[in-house]
Coordinates of C-alpha atoms and ligand atoms in Angstrom, one line a residue:
Chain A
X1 CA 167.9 5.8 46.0
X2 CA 166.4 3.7 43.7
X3 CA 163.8 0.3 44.8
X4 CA 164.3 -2.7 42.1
X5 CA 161.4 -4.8 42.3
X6 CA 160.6 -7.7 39.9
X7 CA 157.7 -8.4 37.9
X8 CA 156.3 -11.1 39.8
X9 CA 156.4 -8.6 43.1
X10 CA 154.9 -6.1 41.2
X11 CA 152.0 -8.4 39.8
X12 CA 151.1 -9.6 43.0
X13 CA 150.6 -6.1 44.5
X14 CA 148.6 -5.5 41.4
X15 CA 146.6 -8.4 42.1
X16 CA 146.2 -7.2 45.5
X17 CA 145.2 -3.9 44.5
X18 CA 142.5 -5.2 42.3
X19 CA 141.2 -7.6 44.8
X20 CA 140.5 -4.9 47.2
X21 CA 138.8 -2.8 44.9
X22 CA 137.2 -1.1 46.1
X23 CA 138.9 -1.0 49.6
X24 CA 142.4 0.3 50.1
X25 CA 145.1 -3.0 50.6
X26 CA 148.1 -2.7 51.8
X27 CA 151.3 -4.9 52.3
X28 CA 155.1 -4.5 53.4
X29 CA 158.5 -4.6 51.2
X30 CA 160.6 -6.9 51.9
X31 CA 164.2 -7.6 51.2
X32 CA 167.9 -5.7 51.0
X33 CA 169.2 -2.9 51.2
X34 CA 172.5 -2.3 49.5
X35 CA 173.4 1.5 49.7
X36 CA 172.4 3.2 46.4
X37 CA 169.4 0.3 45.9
X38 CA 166.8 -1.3 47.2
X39 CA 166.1 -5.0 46.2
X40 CA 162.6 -6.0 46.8
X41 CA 162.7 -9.6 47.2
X42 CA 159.4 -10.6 48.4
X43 CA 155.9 -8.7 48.7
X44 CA 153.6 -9.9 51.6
X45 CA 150.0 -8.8 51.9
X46 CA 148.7 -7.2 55.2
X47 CA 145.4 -7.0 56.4
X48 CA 144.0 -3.4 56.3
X49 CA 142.3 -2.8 59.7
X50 CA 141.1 0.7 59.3
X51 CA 138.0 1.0 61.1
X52 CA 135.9 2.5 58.2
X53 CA 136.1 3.9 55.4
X54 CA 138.5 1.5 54.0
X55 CA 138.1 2.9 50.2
X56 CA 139.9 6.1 51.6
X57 CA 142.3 4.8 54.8
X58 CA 144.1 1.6 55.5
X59 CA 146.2 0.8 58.5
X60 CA 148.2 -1.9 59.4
X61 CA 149.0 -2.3 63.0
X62 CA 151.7 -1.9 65.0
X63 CA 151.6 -6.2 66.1
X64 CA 151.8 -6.8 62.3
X65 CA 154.6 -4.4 61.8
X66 CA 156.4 -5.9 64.4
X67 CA 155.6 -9.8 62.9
X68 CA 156.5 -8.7 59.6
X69 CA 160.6 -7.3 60.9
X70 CA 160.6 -10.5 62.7
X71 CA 159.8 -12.6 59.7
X72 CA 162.3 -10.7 57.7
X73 CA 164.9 -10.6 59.8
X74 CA 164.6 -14.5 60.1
X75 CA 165.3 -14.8 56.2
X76 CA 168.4 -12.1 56.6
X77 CA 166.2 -9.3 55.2
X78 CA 164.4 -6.2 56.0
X79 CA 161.5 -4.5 56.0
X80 CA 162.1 -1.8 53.0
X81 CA 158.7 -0.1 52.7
X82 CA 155.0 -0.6 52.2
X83 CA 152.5 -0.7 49.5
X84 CA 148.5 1.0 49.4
X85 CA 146.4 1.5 47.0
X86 CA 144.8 4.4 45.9
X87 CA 141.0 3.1 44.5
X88 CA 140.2 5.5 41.3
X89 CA 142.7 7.9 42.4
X90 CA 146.3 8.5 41.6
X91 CA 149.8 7.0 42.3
X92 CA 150.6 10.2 44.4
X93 CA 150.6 10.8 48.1
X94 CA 147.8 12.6 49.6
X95 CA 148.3 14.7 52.5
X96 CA 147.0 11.8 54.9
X97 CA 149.8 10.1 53.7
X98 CA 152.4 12.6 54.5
X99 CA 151.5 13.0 57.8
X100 CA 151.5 9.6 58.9
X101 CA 154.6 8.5 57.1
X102 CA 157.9 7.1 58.4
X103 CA 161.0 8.5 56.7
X104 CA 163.4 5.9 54.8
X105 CA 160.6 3.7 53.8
X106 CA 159.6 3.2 50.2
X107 CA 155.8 3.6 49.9
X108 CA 154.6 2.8 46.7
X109 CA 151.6 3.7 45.9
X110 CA 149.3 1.9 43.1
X111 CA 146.4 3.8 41.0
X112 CA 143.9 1.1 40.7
X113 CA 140.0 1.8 39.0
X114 CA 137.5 -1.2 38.0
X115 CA 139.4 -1.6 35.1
X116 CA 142.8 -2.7 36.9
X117 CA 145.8 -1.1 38.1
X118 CA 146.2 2.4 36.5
X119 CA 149.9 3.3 37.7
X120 CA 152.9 2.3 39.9
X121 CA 154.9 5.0 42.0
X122 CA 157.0 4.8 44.8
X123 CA 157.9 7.8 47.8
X124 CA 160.7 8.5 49.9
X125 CA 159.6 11.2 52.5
X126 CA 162.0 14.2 53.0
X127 CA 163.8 14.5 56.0
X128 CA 162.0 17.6 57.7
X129 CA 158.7 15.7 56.7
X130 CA 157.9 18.5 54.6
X131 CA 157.0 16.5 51.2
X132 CA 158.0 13.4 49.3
X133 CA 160.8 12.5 46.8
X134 CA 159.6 10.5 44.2
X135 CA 161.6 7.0 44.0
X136 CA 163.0 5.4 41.0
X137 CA 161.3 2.3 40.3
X138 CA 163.9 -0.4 38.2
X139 CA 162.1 -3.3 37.1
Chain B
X1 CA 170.2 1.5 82.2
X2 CA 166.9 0.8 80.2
X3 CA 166.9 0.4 76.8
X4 CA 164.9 1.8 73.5
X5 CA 164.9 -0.4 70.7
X6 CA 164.8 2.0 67.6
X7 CA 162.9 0.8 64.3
X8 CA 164.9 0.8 61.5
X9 CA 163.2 4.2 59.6
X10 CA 164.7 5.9 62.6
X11 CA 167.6 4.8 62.9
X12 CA 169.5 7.3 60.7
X13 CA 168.7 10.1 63.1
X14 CA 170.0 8.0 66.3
X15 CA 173.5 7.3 65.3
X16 CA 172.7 4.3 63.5
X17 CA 172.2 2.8 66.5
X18 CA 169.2 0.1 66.8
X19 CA 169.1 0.1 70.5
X20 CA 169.7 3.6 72.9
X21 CA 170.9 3.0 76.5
X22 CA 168.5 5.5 78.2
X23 CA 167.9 7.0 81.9
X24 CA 164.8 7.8 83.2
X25 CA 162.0 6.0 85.8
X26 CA 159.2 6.3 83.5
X27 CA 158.6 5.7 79.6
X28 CA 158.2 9.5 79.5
X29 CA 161.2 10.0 81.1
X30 CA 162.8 7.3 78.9
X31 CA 162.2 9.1 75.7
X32 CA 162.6 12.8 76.7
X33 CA 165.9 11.7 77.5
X34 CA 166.6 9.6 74.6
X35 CA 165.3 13.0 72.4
X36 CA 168.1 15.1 74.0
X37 CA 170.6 12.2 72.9
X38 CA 169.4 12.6 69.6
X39 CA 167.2 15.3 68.9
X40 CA 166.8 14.9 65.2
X41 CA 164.2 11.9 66.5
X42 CA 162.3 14.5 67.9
X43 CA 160.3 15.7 64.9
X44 CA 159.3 11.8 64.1
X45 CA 158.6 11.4 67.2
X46 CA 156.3 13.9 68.4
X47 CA 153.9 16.4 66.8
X48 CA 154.7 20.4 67.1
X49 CA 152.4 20.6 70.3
X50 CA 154.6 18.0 71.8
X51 CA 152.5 15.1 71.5
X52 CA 153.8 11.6 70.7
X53 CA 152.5 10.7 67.0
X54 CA 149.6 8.7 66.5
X55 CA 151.7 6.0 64.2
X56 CA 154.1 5.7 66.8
X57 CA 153.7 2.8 69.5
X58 CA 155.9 2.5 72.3
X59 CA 155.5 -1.0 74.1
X60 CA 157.4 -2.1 77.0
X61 CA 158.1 -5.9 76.6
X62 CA 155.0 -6.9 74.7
X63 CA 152.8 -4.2 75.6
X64 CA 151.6 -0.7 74.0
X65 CA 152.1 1.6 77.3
X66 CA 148.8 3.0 75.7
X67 CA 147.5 0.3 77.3
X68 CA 149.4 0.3 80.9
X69 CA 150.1 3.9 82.3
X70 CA 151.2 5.5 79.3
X71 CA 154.1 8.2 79.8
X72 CA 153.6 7.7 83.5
X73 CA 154.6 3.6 82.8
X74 CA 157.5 2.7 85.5
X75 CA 160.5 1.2 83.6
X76 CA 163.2 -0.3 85.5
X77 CA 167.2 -0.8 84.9
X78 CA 167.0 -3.8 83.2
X79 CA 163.4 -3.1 81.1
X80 CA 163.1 -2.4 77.1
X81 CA 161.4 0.3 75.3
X82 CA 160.3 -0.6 71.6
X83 CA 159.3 2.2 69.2
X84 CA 157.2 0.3 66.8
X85 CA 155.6 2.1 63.7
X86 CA 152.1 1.3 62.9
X87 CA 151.5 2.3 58.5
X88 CA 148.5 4.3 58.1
X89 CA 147.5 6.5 54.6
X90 CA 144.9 6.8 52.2
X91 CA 143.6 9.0 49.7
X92 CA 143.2 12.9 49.9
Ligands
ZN201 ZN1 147.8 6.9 50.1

């Protein structure tokens, strides 16, 4: 699998990323999915409502999850994946991560420090939950 | 029967299916029985000790049986179980 995602996507979950700083943001992928691809076709921001330490967690409930499919499905689309943040640390998925993910989502994941964002990756989780697949990101 | 509507992530590992005609009187009930239909849910589902996941939010109609009587909820023949995923991660 593969998740093609334009520039203008991608800048606004920069722009996200660097607005947060230094929280954690977080937002949902949104678009089709056509077998060996999928097409990213809109970016929309969540709210992240971890109690604390929101430099280190986010969450995004289960209500906004639930708006967000709605939404989607309204404009013939789906819910791909999710975005976070990762403030002054890298584009890789911590072991927090891993055991709250849902398989066939793409989470991507971007490295952001004062300066900006750092790096972009995206994560498929294995099957057996074990570990992630790293996802090829086509611009 | 009642129903469980399955979020798409999970779908794969129920047949493809988006909704699972179920038996049972309670949610509990609801989703052992659904996990026997298709047990490669079970790992997503629940933790080794057999606890449901904390990302994993079952509501009935509109609410999180969190909030109403949990597994014990009562479900009826015409009721609908969602399995909705709440996105939680972080950093290290
Ligand atoms: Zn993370």
């Amino acid at each position: 699998m593969a998740l093609k995602i334009g520039q203008g996507d991608l800048r606004n979950i920069h722009r996200h990323a660097e607005e947060a700083y230094p929280e954690e943001c977080a937002g949902a992928l949104v678009g089709m999915d056509v077998g060996e691809v999928k097409i990213v076709v809109d970016v929309w921001r969540a709210e992240n409502t971890h109690e604390e330490e929101r430099s280190r967690r986010f969450l995004i409930r289960p209500e906004q999850v639930r708006e967000f499919e709605e939404r989607a499905r309204e404009r013939d689309m789906d819910v791909l994946g999710f975005y976070h943040s990762h403030p002054d640390h890298p584009a890789e998925p911590s072991e927090y991560d891993r055991e709250h993910a849902w398989p066939y989502y793409s989470y991507v994941i971007a490295s952001v420090t004062q300066e900006g964002v750092k790096d972009v990756k995206s994560w498929v989780l294995r099957d057996d939950r074990s570990g992630y697949e790293q996802e090829e990101l086509v611009r | 029967m009642p129903k469980v509507k399955i979020p798409t992530p999970l779908r794969q590992y129920a047949g493809g299916n988006a909704e699972v005609e179920v038996s049972g009187s309670t949610a509990g009930e609801a989703l052992r029985d659904l996990t026997e239909r298709h047990p490669e849910l079970r790992n997503h589902l629940y933790t080794g000790d057999g606890k449901l996941r904390s990302f994993v939010n079952v509501y009935k109609g509109d609410e999180d049986i969190r909030y109403l009587d949990g597994q014990e909820t009562e479900i009826s023949e015409g009721d609908e179980l969602s399995i909705i995923p709440s996105i939680a991660g972080g950093e290290s």
